[in-house]
mmCIF file of C-alpha atoms in Angstrom:
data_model
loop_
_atom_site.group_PDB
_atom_site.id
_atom_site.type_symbol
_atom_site.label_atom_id
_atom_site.label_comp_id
_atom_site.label_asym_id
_atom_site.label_seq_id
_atom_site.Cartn_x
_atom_site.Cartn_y
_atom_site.Cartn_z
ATOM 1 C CA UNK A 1 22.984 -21.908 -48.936
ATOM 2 C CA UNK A 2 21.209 -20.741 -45.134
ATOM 3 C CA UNK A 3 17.429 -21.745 -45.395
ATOM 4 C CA UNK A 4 15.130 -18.689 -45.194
ATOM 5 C CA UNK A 5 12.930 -19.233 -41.995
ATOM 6 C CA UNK A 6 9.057 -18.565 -41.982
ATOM 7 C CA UNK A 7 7.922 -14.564 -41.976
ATOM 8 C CA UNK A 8 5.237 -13.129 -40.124
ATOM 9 C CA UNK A 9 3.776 -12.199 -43.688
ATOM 10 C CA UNK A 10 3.455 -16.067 -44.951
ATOM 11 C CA UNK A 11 1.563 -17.001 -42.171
ATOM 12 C CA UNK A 12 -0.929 -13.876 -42.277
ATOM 13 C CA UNK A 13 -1.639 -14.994 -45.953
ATOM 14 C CA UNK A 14 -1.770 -18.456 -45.111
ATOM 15 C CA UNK A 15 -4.089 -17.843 -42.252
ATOM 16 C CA UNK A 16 -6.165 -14.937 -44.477
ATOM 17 C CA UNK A 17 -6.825 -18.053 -46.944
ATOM 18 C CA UNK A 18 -7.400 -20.362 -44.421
ATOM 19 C CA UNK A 19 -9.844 -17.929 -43.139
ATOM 20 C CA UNK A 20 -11.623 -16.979 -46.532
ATOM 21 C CA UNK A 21 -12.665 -20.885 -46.947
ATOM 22 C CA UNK A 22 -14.372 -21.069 -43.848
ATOM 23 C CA UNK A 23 -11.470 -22.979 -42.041
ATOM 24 C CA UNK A 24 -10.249 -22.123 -38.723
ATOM 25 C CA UNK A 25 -6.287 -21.216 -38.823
ATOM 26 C CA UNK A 26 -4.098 -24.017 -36.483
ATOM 27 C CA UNK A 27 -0.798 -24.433 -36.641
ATOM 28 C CA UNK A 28 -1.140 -28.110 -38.296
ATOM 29 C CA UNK A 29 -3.375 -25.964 -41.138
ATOM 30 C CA UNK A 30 -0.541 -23.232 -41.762
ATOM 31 C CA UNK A 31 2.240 -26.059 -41.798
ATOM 32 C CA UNK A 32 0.564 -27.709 -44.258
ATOM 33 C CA UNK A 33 -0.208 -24.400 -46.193
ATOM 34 C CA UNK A 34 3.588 -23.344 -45.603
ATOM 35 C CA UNK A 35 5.096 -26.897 -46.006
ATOM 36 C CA UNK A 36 7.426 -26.024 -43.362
ATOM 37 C CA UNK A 37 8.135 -24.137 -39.923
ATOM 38 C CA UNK A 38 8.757 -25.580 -36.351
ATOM 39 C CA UNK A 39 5.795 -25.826 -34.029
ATOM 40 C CA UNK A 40 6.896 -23.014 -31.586
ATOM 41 C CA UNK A 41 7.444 -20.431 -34.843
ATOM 42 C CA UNK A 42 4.525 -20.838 -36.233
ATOM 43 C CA UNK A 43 2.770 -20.597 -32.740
ATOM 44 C CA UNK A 44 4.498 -17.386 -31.972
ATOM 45 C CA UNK A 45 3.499 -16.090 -35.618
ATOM 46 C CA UNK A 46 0.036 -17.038 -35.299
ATOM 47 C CA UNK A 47 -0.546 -15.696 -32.343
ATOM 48 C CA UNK A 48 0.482 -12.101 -33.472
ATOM 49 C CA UNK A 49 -1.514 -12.681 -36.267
ATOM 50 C CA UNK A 50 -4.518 -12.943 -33.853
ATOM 51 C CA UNK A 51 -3.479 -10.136 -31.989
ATOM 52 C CA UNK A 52 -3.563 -7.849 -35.445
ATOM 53 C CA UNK A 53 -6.993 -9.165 -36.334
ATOM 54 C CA UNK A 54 -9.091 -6.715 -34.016
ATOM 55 C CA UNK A 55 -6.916 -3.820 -35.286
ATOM 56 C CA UNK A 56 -7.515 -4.730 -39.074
ATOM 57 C CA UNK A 57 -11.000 -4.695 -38.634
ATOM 58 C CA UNK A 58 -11.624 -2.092 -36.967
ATOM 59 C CA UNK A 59 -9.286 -0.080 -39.797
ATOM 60 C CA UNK A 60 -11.461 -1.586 -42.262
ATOM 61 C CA UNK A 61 -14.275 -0.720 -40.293
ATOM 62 C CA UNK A 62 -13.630 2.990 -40.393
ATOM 63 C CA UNK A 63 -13.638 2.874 -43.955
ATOM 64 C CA UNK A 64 -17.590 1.058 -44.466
ATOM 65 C CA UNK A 65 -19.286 4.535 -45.277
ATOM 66 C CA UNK A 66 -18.734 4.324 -48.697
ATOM 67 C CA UNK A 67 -18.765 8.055 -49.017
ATOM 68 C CA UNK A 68 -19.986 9.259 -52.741
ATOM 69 C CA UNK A 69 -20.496 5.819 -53.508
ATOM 70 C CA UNK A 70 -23.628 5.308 -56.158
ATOM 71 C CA UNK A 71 -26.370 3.416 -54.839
ATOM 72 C CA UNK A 72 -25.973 0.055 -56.422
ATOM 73 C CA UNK A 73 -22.381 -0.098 -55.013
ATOM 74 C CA UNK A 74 -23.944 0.161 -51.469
ATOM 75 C CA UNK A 75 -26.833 -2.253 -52.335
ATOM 76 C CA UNK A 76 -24.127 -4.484 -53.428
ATOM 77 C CA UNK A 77 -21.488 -4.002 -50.614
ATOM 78 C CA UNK A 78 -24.651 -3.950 -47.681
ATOM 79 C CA UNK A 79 -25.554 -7.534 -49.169
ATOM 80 C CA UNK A 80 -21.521 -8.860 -49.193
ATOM 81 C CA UNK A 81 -21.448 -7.254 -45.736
ATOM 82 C CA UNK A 82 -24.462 -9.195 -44.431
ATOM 83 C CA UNK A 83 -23.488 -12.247 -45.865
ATOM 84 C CA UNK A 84 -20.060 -12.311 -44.523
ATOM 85 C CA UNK A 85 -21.405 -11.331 -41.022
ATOM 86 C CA UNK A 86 -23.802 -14.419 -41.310
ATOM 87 C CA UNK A 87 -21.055 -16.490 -42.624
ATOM 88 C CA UNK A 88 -19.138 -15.673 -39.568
ATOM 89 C CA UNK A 89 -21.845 -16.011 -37.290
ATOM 90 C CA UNK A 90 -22.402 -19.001 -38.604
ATOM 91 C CA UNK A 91 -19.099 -20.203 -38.025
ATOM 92 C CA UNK A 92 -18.417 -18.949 -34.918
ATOM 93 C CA UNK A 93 -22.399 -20.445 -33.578
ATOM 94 C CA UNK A 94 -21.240 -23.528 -34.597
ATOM 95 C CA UNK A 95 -17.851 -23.519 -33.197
ATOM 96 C CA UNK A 96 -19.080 -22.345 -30.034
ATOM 97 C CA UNK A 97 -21.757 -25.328 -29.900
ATOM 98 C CA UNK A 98 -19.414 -27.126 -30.582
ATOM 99 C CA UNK A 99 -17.230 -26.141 -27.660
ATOM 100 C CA UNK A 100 -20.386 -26.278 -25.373
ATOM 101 C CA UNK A 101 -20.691 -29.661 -25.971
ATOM 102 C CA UNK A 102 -17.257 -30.757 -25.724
ATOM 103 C CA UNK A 103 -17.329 -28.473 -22.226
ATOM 104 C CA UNK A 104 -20.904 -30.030 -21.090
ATOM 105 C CA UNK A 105 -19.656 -33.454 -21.975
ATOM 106 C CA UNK A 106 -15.909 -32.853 -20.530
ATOM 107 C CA UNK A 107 -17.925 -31.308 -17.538
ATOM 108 C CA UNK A 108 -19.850 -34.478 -16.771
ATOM 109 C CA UNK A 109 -16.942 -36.489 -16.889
ATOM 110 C CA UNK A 110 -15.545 -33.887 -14.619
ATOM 111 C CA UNK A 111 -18.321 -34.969 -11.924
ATOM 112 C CA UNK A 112 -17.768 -38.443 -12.682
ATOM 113 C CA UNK A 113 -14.256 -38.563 -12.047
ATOM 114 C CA UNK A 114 -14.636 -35.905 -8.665
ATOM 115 C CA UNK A 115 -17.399 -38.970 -7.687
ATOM 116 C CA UNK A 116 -14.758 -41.753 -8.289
ATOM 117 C CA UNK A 117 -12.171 -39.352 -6.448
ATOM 118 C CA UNK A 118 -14.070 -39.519 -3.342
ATOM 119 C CA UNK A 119 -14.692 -42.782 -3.585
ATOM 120 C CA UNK A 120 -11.191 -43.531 -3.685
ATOM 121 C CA UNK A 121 -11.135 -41.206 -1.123
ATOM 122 C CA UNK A 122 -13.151 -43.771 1.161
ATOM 123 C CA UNK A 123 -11.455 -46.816 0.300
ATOM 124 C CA UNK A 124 -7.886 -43.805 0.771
ATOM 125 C CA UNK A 125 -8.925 -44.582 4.514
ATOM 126 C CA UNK A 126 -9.098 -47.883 4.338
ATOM 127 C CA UNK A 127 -5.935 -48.168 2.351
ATOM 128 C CA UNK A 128 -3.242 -45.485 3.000
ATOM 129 C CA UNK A 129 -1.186 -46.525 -0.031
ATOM 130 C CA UNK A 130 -3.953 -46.692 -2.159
ATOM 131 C CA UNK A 131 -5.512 -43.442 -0.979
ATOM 132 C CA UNK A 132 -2.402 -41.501 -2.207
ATOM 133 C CA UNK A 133 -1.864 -43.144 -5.754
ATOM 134 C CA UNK A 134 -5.677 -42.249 -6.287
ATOM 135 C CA UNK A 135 -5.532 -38.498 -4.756
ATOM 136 C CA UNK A 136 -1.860 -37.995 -7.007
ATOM 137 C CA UNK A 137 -4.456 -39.336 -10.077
ATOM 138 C CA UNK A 138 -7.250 -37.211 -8.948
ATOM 139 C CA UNK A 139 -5.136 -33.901 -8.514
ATOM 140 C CA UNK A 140 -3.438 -34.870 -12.143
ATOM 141 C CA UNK A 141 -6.967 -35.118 -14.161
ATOM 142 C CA UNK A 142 -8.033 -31.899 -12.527
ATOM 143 C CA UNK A 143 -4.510 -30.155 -13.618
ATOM 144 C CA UNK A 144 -5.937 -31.881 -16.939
ATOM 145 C CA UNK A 145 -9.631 -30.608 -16.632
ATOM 146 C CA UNK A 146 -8.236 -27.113 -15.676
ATOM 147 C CA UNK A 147 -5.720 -26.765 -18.737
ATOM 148 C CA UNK A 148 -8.614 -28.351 -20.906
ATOM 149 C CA UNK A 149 -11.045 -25.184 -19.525
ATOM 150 C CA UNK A 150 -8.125 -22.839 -20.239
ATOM 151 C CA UNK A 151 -7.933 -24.462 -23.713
ATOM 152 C CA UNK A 152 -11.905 -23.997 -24.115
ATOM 153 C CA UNK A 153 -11.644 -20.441 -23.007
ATOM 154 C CA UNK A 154 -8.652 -19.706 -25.630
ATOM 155 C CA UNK A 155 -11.051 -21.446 -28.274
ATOM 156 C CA UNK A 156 -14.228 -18.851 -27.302
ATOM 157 C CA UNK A 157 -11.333 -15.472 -27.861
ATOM 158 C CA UNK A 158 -10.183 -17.557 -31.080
ATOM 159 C CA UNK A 159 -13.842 -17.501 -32.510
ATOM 160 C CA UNK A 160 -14.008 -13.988 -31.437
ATOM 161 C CA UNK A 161 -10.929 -12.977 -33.526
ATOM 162 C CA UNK A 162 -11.884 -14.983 -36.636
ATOM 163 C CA UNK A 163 -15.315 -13.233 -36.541
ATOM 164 C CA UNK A 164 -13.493 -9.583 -36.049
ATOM 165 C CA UNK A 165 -11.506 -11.484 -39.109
ATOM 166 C CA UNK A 166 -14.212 -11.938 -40.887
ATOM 167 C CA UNK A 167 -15.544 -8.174 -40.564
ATOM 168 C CA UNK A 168 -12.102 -7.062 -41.292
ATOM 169 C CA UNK A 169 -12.456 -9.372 -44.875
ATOM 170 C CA UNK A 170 -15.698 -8.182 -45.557
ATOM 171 C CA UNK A 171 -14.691 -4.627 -45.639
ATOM 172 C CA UNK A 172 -11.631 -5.724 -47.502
ATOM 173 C CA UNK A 173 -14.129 -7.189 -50.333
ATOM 174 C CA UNK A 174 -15.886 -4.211 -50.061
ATOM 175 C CA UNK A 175 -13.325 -1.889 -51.339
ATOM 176 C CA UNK A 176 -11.991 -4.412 -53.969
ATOM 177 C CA UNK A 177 -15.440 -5.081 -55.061
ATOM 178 C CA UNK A 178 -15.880 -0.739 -55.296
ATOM 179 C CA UNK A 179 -12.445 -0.713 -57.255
ATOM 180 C CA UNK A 180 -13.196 -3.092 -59.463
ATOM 181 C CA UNK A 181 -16.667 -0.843 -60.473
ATOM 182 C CA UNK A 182 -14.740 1.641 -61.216
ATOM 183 C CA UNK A 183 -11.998 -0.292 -62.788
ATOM 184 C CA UNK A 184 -14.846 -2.156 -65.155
ATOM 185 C CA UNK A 185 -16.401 1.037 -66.203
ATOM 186 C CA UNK A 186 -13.255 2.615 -67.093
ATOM 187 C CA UNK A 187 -12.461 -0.424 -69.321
ATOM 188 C CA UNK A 188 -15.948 -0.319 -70.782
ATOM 189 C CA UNK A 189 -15.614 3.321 -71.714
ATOM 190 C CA UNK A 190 -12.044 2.517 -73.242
ATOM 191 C CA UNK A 191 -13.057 -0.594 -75.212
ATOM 192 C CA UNK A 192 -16.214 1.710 -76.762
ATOM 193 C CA UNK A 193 -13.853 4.077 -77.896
ATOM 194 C CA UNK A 194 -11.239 1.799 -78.734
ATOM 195 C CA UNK A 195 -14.346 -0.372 -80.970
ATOM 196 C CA UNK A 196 -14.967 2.965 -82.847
ATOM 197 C CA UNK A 197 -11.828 3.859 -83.657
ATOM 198 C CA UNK A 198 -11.565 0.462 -84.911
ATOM 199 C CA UNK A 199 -14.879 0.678 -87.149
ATOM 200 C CA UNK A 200 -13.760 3.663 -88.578
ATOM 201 C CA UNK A 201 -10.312 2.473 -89.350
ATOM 202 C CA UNK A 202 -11.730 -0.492 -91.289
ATOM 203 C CA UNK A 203 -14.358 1.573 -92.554
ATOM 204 C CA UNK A 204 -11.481 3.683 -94.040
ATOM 205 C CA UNK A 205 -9.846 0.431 -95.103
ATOM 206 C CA UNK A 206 -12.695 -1.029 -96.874
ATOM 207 C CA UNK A 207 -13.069 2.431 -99.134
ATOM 208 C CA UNK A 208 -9.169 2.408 -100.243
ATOM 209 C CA UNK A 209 -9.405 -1.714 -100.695
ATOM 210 C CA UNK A 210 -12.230 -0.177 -103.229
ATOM 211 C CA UNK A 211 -10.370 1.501 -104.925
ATOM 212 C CA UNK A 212 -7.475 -0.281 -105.194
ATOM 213 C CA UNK A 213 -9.704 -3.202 -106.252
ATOM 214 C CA UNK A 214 -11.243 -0.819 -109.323
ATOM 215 C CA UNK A 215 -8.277 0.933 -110.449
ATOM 216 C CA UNK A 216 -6.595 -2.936 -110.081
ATOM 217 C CA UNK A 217 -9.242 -3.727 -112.765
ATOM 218 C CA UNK A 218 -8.797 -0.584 -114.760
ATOM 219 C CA UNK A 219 -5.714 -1.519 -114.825
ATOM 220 C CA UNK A 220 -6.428 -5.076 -116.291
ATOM 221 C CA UNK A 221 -8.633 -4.238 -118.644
ATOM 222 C CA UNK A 222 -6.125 -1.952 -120.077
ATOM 223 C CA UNK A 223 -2.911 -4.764 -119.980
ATOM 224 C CA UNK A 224 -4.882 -7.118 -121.565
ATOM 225 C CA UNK A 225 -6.112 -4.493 -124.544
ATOM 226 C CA UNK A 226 -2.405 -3.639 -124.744
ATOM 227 C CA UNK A 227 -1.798 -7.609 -124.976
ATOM 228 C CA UNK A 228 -4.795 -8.014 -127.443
ATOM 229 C CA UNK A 229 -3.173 -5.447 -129.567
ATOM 230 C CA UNK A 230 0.677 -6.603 -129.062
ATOM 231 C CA UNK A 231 -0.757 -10.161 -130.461
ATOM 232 C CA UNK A 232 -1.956 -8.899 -133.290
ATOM 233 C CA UNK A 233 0.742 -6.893 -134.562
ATOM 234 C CA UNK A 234 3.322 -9.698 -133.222
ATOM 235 C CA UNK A 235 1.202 -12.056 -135.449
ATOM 236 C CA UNK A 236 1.590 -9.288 -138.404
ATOM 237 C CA UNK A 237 4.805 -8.957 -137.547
ATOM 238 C CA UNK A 238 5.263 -12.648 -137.640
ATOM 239 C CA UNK A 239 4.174 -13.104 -141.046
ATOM 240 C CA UNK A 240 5.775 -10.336 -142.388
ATOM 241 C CA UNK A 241 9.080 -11.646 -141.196
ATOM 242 C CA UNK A 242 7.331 -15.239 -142.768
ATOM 243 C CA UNK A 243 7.064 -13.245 -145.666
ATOM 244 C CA UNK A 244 10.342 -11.403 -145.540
ATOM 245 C CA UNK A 245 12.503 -14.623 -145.086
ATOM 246 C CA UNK A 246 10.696 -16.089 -148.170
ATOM 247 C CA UNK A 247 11.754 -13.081 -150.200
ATOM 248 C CA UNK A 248 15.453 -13.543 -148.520
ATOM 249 C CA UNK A 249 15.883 -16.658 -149.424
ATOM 250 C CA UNK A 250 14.903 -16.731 -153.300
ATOM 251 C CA UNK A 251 17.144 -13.453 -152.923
ATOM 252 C CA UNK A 252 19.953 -15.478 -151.790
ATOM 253 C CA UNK A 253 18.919 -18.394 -154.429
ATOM 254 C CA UNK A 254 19.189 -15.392 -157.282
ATOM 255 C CA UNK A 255 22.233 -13.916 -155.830
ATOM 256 C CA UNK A 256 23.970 -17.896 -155.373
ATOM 257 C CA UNK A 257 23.233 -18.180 -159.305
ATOM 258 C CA UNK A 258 24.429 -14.634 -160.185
ATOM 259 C CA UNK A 259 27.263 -15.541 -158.249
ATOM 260 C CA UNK A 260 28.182 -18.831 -160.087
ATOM 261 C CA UNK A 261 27.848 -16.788 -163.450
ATOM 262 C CA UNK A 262 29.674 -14.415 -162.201
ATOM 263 C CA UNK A 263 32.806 -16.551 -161.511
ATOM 264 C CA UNK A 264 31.997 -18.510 -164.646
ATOM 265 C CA UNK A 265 32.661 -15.201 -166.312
ATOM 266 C CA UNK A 266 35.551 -14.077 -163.791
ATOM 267 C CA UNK A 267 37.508 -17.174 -164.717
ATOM 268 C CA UNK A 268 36.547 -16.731 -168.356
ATOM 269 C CA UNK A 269 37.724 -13.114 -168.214
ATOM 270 C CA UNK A 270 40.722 -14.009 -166.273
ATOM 271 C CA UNK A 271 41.794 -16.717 -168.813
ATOM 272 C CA UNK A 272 41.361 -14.132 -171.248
ATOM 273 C CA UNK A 273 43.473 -11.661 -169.462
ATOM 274 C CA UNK A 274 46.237 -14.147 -169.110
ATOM 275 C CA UNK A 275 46.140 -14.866 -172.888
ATOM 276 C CA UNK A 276 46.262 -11.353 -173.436
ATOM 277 C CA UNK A 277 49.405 -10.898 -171.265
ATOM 278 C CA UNK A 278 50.746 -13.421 -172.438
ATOM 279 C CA UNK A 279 50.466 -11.962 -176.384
ATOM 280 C CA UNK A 280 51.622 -8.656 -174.709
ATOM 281 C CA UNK A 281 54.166 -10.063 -172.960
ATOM 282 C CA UNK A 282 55.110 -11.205 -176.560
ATOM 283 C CA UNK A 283 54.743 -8.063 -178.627
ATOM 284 C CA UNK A 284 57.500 -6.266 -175.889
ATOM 285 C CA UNK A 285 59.908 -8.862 -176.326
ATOM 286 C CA UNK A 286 59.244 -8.739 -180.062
ATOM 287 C CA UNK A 287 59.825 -4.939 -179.530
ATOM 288 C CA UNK A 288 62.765 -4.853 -177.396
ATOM 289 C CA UNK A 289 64.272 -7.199 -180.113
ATOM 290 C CA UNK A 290 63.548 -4.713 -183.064
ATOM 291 C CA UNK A 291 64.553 -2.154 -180.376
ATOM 292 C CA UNK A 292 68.198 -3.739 -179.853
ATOM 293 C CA UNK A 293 68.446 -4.294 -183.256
ATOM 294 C CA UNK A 294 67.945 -0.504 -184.270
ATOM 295 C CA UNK A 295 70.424 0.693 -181.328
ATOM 296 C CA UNK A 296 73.412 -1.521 -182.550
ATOM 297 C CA UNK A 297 76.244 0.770 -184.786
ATOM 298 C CA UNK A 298 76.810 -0.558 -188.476
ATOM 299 C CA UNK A 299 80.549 -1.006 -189.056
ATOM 300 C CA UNK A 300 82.411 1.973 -190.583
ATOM 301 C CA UNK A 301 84.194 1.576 -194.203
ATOM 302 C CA UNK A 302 87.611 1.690 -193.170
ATOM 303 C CA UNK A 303 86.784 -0.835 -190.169
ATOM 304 C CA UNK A 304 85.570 -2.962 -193.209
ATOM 305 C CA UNK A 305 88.383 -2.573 -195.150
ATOM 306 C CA UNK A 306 91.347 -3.729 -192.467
ATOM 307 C CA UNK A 307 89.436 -6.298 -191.792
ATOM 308 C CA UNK A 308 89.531 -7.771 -195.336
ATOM 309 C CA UNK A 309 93.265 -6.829 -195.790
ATOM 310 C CA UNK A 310 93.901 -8.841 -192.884
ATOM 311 C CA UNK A 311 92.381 -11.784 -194.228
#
């Protein structure tokens, strides 16, 4: 996968920050920020980002009047604008001693090494060889000197844009500081109304948790009547059915002994019976005997008579 190169926008925000905690923006500072970029991108990147500096303050700039603001919003962003001017004054005071010095001191050495230039000048004339090596040194340290003065000079337009910078941030805060006001009041009227809609809500909650709570108890009072009152008749009930089962069972004692004289007197009536069948069974045959007997013809006279001739 291609590697996405540094943007102009990464290094404005790296240099914005950079900026914001009082450190001047380099290229060292936004490679270390970035943790990447070649030397001549981020050169080339920085430098428009200087170039846009002046033009972001002065649109910031046009937008300081704060019109319709309320008092303590001006009060507040006079006092962030003053101490962000000072800051960067400041900053820039002490950068630009700080270049003074390095210049005064480069400066003297300067003189110093012009004085040992035309010395070697002197002894140049004295010694032709040596003459030129020291003039090809003296022309090279004041290609140095001049490149170190153009250096200096870029350093006095780079405090100039960092304080423009500064301006620029200052009207920035400004507006956030305005926005968040208005942002914070807004909030603070939502969370009042929000908090009373709330209160009235539990308010509303609390009455029907009442209720419940009282009816709940109504409600207890009443089950445990009802269970007072199932007890009792379940213990009535009990010994009734105590009672009952007593009665049952010398019911089913009486009933067992009716029940034994009963079949005492079953078996006693059935032997009976069977003697009885037995003398009627008897008496029929005795009957059907005497029946038989009746039926059969007597033998006629004549019948009688052939038969005794025949004997």
């Amino acid at each position: 996968m291609a590697r996405t190169g540094v943007t102009q926008n990464q290094v404005n925000r790296a240099a914005d920050a950079l900026l914001q905690a009082g450190e001047r923006p380099t290229i060292e500072r936004i490679r270390a920020a970035l943790g990447t970029g070649s030397q001549s991108t981020l050169m080339r990147l920085l430098d428009s980002w200087w170039s846009e500096v002046g033009q972001r303050l002065s649109a910031q700039e046009a937008k300081l009047a704060l019109p319709g603001a309320p008092a303590s919003v001006i009060d507040a962003a006079s006092a962030l604008w003053t101490t962000a001017v000072q800051q960067a004054q400041s900053l820039a005071d002490a950068t630009l001693a700080s270049a003074k010095a390095e210049l005064a001191i480069q400066t003297q050495a300067q003189a110093e090494r012009e004085a040992e230039i035309r010395g070697a000048l002197t002894q140049a004339q004295e010694a032709a060889a040596d003459a030129q090596k020291a003039q090809v040194q003296a022309e090279t340290r004041l290609m140095d000197i001049e490149r170190l003065t153009t250096q200096q000079a870029a350093q006095l337009a780079d405090l100039q844009r960092q304080r423009d910078h500064l301006l620029g941030e200052r009207n920035m805060a400004v507006q956030r500081l305005t926005a968040a006001s208005e942002q914070l009041t807004a909030q603070a009227s939502a969370a009042f109304a929000d908090r009373q809609a709330l209160e009235a809500q539990q308010h509303a909650h609390e009455e029907r948790w009442a209720k419940d709570i009282d009816r709940v108890r109504q409600d207890a009072l009443k089950l445990q009547a009802r269970l007072t009152r199932v007890e009792h008749d379940a213990s009535a009930a009990a010994r009734e059915a105590i009672t009952q089962q007593e009665a049952l069972r010398a019911a089913v004692r009486t009933a067992e002994r009716e029940q034994v004289a009963a079949t005492t007197r079953l078996a006693a009536r059935d032997s009976e019976l069977g003697r009885l069948h037995e003398q009627l069974a008897l008496i029929a045959h005795t009957k059907a005997i005497q029946s038989n007997r009746e039926r059969k013809p007597k033998p006629s006279t004549t019948a009688t008579k052939k038969r005794a001739r025949a004997g």
